[in-house]
Tab-separated table of C-alpha atoms and ligand atoms in Angstrom:
chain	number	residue	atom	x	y	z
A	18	UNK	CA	1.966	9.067	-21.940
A	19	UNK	CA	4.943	8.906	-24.306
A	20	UNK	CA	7.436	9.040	-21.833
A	21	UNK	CA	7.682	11.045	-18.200
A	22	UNK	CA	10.391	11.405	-15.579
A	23	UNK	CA	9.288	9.700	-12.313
A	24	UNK	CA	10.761	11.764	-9.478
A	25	UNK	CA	10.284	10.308	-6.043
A	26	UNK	CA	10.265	12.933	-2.875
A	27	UNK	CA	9.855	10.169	-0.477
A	28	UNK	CA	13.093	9.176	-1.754
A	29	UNK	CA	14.791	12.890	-1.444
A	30	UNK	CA	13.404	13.490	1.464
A	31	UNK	CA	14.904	10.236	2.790
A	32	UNK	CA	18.621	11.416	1.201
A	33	UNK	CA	18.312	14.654	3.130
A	34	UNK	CA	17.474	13.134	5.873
A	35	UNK	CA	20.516	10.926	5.459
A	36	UNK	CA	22.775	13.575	4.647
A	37	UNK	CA	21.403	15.797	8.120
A	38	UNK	CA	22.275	12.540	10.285
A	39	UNK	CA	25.959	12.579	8.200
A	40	UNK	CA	26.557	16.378	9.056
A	41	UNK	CA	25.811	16.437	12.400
A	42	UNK	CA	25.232	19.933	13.913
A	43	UNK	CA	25.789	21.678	10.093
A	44	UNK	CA	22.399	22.706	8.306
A	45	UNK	CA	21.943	21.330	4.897
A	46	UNK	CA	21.809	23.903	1.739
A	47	UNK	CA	19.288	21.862	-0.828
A	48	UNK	CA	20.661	22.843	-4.282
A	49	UNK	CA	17.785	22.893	-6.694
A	50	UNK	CA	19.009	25.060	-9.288
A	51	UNK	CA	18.703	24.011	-12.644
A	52	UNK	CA	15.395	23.226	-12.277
A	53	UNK	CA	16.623	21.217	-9.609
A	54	UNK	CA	18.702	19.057	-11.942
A	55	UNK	CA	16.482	18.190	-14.083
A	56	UNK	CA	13.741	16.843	-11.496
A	57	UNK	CA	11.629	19.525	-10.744
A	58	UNK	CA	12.721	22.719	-8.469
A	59	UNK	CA	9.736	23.668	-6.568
A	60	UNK	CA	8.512	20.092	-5.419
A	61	UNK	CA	11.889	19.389	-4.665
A	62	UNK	CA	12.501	22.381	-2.486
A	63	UNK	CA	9.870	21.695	-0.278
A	64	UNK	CA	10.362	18.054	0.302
A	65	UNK	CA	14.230	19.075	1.089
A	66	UNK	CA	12.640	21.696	3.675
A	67	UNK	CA	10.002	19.200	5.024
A	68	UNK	CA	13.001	16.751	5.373
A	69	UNK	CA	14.820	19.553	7.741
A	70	UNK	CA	16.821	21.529	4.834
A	71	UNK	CA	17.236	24.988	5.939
A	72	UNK	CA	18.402	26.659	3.715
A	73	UNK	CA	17.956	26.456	-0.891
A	74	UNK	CA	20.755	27.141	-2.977
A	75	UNK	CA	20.394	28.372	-6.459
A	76	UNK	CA	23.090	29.477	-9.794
A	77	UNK	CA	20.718	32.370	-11.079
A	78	UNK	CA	19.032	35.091	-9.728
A	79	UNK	CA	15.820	34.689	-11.886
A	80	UNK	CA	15.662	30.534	-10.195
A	81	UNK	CA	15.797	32.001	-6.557
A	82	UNK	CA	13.044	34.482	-7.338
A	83	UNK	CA	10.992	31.472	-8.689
A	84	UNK	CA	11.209	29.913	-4.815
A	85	UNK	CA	9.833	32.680	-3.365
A	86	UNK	CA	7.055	33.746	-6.520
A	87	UNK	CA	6.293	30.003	-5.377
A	88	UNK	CA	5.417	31.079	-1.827
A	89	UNK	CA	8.376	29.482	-0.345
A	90	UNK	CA	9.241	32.861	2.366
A	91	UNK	CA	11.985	34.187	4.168
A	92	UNK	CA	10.685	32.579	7.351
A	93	UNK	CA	10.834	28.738	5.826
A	94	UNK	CA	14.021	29.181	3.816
A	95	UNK	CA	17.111	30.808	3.130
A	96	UNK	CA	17.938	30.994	-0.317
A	97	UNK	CA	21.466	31.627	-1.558
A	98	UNK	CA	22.154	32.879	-5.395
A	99	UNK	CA	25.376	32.915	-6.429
A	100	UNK	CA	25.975	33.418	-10.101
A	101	UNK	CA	25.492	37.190	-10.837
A	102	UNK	CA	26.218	39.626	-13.923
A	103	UNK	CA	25.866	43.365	-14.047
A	104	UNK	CA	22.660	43.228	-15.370
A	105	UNK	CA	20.933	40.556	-12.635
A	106	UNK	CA	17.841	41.631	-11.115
A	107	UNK	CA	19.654	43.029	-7.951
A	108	UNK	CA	16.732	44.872	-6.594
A	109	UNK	CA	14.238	42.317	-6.792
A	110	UNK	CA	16.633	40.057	-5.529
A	111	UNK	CA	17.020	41.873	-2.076
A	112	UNK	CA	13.518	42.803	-1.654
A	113	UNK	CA	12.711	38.857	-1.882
A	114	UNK	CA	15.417	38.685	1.378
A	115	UNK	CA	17.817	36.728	-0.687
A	116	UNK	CA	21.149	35.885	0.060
A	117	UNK	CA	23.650	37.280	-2.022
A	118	UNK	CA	26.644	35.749	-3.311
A	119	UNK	CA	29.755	38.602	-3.458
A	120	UNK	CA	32.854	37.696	-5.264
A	121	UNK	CA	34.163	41.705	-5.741
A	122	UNK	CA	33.877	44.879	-5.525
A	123	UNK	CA	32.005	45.359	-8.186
A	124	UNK	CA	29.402	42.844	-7.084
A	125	UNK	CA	29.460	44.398	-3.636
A	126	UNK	CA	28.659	47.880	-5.657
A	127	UNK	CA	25.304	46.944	-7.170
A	128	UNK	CA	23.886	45.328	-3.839
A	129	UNK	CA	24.506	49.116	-2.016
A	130	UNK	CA	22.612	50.469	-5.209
A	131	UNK	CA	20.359	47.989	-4.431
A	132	UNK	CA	20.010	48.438	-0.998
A	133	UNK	CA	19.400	52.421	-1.490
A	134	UNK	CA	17.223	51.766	-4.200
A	135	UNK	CA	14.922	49.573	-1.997
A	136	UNK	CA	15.734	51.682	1.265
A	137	UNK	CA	15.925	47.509	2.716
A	138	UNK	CA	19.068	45.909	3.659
A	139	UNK	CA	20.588	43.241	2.053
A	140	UNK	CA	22.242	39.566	3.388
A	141	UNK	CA	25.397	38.822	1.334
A	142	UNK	CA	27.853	35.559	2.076
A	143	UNK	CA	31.420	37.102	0.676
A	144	UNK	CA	32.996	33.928	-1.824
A	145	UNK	CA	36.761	33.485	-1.099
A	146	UNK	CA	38.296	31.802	-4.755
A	147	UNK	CA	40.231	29.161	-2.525
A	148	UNK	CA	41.396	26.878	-5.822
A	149	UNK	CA	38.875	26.737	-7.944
A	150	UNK	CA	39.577	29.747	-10.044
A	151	UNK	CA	36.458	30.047	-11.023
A	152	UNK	CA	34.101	32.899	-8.978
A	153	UNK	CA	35.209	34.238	-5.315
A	154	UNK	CA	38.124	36.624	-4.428
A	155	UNK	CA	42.036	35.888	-4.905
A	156	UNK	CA	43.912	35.710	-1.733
A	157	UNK	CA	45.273	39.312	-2.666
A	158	UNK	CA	41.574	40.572	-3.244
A	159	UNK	CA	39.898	39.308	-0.069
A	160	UNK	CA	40.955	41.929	2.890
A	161	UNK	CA	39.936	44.497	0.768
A	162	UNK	CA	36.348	42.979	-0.166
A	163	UNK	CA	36.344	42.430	3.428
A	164	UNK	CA	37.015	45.606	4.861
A	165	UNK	CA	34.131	47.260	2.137
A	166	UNK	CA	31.641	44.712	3.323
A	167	UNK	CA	32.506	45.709	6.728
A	168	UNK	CA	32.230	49.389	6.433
A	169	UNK	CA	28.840	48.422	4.966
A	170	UNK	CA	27.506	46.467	7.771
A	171	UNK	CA	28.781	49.079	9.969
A	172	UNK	CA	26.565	51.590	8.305
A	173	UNK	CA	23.221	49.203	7.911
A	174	UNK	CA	23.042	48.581	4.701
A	175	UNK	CA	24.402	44.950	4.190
A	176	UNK	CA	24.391	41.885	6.912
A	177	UNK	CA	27.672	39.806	5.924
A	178	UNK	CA	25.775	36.968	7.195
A	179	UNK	CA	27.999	34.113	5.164
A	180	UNK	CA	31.517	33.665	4.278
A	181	UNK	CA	32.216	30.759	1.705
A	182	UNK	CA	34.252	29.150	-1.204
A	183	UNK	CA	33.987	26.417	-3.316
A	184	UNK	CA	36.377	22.984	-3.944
A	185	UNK	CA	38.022	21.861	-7.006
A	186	UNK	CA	38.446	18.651	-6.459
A	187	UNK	CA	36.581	17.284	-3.562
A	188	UNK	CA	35.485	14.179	-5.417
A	189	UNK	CA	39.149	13.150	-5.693
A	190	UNK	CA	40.507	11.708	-2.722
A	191	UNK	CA	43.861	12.438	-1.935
A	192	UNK	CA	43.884	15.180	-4.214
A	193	UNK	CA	46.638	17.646	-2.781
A	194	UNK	CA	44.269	20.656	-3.619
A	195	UNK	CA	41.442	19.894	-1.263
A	196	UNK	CA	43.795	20.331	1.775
A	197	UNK	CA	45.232	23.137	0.146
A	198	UNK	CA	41.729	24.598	-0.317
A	199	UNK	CA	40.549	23.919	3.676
A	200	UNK	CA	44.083	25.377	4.387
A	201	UNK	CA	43.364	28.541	2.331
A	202	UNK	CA	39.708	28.533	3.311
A	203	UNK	CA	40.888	28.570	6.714
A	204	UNK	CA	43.120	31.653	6.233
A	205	UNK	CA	40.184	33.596	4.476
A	206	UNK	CA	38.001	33.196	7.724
A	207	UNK	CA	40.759	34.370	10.125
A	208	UNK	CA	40.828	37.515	7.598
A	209	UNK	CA	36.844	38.203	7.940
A	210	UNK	CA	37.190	37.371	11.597
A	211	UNK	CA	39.597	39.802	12.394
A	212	UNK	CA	38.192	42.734	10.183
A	213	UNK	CA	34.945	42.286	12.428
A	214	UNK	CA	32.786	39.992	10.482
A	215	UNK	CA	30.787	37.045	12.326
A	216	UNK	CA	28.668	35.345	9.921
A	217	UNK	CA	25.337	33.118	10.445
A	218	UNK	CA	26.990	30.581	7.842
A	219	UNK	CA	30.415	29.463	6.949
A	220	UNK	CA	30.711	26.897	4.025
A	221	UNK	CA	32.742	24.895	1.705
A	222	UNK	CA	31.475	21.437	1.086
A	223	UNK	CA	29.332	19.997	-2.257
A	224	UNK	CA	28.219	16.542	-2.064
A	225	UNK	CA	31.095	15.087	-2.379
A	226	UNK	CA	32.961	17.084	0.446
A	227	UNK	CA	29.906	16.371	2.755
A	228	UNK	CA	30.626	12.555	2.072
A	229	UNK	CA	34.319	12.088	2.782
A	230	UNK	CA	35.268	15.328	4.155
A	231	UNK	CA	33.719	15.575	7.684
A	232	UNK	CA	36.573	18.817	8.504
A	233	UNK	CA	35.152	20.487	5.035
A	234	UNK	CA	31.559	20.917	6.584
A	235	UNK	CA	31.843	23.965	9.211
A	236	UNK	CA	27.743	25.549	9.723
A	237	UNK	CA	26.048	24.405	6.201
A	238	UNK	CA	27.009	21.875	3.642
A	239	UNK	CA	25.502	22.500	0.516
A	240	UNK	CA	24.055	19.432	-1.498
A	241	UNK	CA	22.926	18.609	-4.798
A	242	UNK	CA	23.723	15.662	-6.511
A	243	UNK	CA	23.655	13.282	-3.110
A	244	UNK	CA	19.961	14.510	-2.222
A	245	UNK	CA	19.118	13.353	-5.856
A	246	UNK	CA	20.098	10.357	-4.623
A	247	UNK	CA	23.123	9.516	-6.926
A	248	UNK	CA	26.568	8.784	-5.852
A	249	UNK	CA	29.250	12.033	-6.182
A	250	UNK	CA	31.885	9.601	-5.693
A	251	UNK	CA	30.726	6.795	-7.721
A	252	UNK	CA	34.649	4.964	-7.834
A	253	UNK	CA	34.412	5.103	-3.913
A	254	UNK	CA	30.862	4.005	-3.144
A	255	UNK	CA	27.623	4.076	-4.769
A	256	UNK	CA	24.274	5.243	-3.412
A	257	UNK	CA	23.529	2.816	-1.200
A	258	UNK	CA	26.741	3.112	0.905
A	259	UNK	CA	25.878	6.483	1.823
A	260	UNK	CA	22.170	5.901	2.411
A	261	UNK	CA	21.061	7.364	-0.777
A	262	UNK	CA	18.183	6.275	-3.172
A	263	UNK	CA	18.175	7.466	-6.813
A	264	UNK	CA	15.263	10.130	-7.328
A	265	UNK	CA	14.479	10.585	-11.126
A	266	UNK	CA	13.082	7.176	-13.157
A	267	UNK	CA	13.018	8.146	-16.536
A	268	UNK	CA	10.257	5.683	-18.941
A	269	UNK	CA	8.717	5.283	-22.360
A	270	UNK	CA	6.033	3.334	-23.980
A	271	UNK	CA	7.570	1.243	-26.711
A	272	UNK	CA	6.231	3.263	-30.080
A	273	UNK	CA	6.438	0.330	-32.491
A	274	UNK	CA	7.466	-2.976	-32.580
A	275	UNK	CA	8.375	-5.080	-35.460
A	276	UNK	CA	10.084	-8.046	-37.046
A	277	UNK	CA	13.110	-7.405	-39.907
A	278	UNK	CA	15.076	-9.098	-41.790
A	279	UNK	CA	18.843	-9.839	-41.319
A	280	UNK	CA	21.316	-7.119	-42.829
A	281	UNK	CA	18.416	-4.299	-42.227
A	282	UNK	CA	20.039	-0.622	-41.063
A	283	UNK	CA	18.812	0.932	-38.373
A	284	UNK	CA	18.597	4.765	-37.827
A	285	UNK	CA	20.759	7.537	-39.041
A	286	UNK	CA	23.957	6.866	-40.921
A	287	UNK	CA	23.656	2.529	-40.625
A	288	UNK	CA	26.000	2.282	-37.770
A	289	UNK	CA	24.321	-0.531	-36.921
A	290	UNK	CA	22.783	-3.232	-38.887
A	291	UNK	CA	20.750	-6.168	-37.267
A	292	UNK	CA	22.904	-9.188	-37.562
A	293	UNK	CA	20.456	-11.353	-37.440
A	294	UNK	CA	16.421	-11.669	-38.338
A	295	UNK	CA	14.879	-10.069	-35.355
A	296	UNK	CA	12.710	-8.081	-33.355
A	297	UNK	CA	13.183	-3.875	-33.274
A	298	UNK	CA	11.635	-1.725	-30.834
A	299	UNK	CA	11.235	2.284	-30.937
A	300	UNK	CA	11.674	4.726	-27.901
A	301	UNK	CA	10.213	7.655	-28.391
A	302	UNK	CA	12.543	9.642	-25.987
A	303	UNK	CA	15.617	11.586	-28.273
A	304	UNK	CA	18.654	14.257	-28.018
A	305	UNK	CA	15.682	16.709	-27.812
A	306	UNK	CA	14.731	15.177	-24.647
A	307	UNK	CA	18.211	14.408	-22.739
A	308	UNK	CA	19.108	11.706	-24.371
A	309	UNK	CA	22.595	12.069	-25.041
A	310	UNK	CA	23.390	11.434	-28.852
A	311	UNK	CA	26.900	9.902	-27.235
A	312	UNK	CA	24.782	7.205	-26.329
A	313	UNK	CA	24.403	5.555	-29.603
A	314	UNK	CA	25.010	1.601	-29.659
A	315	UNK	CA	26.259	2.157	-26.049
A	316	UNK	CA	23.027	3.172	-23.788
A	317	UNK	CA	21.751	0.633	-21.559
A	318	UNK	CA	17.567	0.216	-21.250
A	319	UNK	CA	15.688	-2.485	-19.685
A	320	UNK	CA	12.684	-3.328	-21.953
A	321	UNK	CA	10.975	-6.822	-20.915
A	322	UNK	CA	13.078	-7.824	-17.881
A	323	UNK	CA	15.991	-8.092	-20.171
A	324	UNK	CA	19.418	-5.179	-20.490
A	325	UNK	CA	19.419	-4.109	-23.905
A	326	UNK	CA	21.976	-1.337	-25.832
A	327	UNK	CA	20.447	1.777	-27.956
A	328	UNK	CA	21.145	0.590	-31.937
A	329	UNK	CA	22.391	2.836	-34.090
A	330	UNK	CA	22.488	6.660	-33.458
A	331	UNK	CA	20.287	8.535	-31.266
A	332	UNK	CA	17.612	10.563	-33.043
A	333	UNK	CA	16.175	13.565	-31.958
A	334	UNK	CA	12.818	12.303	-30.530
A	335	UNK	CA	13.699	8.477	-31.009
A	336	UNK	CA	16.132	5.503	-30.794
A	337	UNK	CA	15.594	2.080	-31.518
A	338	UNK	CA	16.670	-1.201	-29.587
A	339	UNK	CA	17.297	-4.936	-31.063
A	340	UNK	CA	15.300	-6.905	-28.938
A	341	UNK	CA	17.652	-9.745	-30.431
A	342	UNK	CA	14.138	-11.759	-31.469
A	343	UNK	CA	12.609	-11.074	-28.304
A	344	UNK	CA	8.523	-10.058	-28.067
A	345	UNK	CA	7.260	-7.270	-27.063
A	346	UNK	CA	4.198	-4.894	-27.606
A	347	UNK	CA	3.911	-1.798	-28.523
A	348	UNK	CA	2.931	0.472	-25.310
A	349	UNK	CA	5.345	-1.988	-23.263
A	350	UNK	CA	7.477	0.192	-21.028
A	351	UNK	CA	11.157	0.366	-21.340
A	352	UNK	CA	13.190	1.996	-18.334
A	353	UNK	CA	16.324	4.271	-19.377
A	354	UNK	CA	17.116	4.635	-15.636
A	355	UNK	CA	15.848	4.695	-12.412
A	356	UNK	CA	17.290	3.166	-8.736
A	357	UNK	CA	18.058	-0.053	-10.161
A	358	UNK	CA	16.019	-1.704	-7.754
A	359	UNK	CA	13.640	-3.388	-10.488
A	360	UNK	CA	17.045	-4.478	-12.699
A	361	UNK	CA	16.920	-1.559	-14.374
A	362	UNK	CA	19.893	0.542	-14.948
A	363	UNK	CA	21.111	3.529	-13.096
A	364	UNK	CA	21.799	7.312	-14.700
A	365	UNK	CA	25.416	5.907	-13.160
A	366	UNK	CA	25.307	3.535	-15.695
A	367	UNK	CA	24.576	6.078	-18.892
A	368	UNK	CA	26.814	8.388	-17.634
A	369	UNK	CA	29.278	5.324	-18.095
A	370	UNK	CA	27.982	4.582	-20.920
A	371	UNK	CA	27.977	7.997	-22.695
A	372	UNK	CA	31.674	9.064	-20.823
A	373	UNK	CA	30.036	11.698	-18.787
A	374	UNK	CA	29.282	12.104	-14.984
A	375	UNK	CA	25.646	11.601	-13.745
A	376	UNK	CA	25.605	15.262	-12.965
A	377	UNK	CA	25.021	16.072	-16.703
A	378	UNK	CA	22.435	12.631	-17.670
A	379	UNK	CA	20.125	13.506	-14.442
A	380	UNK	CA	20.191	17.723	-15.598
A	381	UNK	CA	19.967	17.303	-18.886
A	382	UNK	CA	16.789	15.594	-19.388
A	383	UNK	CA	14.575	18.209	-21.184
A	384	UNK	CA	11.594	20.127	-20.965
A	385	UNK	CA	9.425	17.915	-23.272
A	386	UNK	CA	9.423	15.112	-20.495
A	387	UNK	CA	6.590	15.275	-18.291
A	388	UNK	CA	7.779	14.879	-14.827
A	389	UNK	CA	5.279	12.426	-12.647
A	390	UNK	CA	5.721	13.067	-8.325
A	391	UNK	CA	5.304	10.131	-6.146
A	392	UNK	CA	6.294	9.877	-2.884
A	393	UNK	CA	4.332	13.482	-1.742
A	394	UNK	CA	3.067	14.274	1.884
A	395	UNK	CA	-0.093	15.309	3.794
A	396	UNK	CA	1.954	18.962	4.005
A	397	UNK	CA	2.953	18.838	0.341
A	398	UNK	CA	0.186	17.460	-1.615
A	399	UNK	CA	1.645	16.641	-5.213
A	400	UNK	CA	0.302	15.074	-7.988
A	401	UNK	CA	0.683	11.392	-7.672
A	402	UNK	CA	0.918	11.652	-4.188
A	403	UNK	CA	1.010	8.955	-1.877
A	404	UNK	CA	1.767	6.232	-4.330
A	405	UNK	CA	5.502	6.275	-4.662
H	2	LIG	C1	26.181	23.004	-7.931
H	2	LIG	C2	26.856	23.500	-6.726
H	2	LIG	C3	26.824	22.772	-5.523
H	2	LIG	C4	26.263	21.375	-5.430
H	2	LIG	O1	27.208	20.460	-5.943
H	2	LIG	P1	26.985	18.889	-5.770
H	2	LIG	O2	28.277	18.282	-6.092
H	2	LIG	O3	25.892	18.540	-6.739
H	2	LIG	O4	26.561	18.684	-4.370
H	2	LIG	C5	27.359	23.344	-4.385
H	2	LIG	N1	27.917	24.578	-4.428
H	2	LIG	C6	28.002	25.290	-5.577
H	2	LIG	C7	28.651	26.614	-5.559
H	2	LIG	C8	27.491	24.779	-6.755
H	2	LIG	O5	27.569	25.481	-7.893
């Protein structure tokens, strides 16, 4: 192998596990879209459910249809989409008995098409815009989206069965707008509650908000970066004050190894030149896989027992490291990232590095890696099974 993501479902299924003991009577939403950030969406979702998740949470239509075309059913999840355009595969969508995401009228619109279309009826959670101006209904919006949904339930044709927003700045603490978004959040429930509605599901928190915010979690919190194992809040604890363990170890085999001279470039443009005579090593991982080209002369790897820093530019398939002198072989592995636990450094670390969040180093690692599972069980036999 040139180079494969380990991912580790022992290790997420101990993080949900974690995060169910944090969140007390809630249910935990597993977020795996986006290919489960980077690490694999199917695997993942069904170590999250073996570990007690209830319910999958997914951006795009086309990744919750994946779930169930994967045989995950209605009976061992709920899955939640919530990032919809005109166009989305709405009928499809309710015959799979997904949850809907509703932000308007509009949206509201194509599920009753939908639901005629299919003669079935379909589960929607209505998405109050409590701050984050992004999707979900202004303030001025919502008792009208409410009353529709209610004359629709009232007829058969939709089951409001959850009513939820989203936070700004949850990660922040102390930031005046995640009061001001419970507040609000608050306000948009006594609305639904007093048009009628009375939802399976009420939710606001992300991983963050499940972490510090015990008053943001109501019936479901809904995870994603703390079941990958990665601190949210990385300036307030790191994984291992929450219970987490990193998920994703990302590897290479060295792809050459040799001895230059003093005063020899290296890579694109000669930002960096070895300053002395010494030993270079190529990693045949590049932009094209993940790598972020922000990470020249800055990106930490642990080749040999020993930290070194990417030098020069990052290359589309390839980046080199001064071992400063240093042996090594070619096929020797060098780590980019994994839990840290070996001395190796953390995606924490290259988002650091790079000036990014680990959100983006952990998602962003591309299709050409081969991802590796470790860590499976009896009930979810995976390659690699057992031996994580
Ligand atoms: C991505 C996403 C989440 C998960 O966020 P984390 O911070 O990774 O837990 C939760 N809710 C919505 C709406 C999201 O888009």
């Amino acid at each position: 192998m040139r180079a494969e993501a380990v991912v580790d479902l022992a290790a997420l299924r101990g993080n949900i596990r974690a995060l169910r003991a944090r969140t007390g009577p809630a249910d935990v939403m597993s977020v795996v879209k986006a290919d489960a950030y980077g690490h694999g969406m199917v695997p993942c979702a069904r170590a999250a459910l073996e570990a007690g998740a209830t319910w999958l949470g997914t951006a795009t239509p086309d990744e919750a249809l994946a779930l169930r075309a994967a045989g995950i059913t209605a009976e061992q999840a709920r899955v939640l989409c919530w990032l919809w355009t005109p166009d989305a595969p709405w009928e499809r969508t309710v015959e799979a008995g997904i949850d809907i995401s509703v932000s308007g009228g509009w949206a509201l619109d194509r599920v009753l098409a939908a639901v005629r279309a299919t003669g079935r009826s379909a589960r929607i959670h209505l998405k109050a815009d409590t701050g984050l101006g992004r999707n979900g209904a202004q303030p001025h919006d919502w008792p009208e989206l409410v009353a529709a949904a209610r004359a629709a339930e009232a007829e058969g044709l939709v089951a409001v069965t959850g009513l939820w927003s989203h936070f700004a700045c949850a990660d922040e603490p102390g930031h005046p707008s995640v009061p001001a978004q419970l507040t609000r959040f608050r306000e948009a429930l006594a609305v639904a509650e007093a048009a009628g509605l009375r939802p399976e599901v009420r939710h606001l928190a992300n991983s963050p908000a499940t972490l510090l915010l015990p008053e943001s979690h109501f019936d479901l919190v809904r995870t994603g970066l703390a079941q990958y194992g990665l601190s949210p809040v990385p300036e307030v604890g790191g994984p291992d004050d929450y219970g987490l363990r990193p998920v994703m170890t990302l590897q290479a085999q060295l792809a050459s190894v040799k001895q230059v001279p003093a005063g020899h470039g290296v890579s694109y443009g000669h930002s960096y030149t070895t300053p002395t005579d010494t030993t270079l090593a190529l990693v045949p991982l590049g932009y094209a896989d993940g790598v972020p080209r922000h990470a020249s002369s800055t990106g930490p790897v642990l080749i040999g027992g020993k930290w070194r820093t990417v030098a020069g530019r990052v290359a589309m398939d390839q980046f080199v490291v001064d071992l400063g002198g240093d042996r090594a072989e070619v096929g020797d592995t060098v780590v980019l990232f994994g839990p840290g636990d070996r001395g190796e450094p953390t995606a924490e670390d290259w988002a650091r590095a790079c000036g990014t969040i680990s959100y983006e180093i952990i998602t962003r690692i591309g299709a050409r890696v081969p991802r590796r599972y470790v860590g499976g069980s009896a009930a979810d036999p995976v390659e690699g099974g057992g031996d994580g």
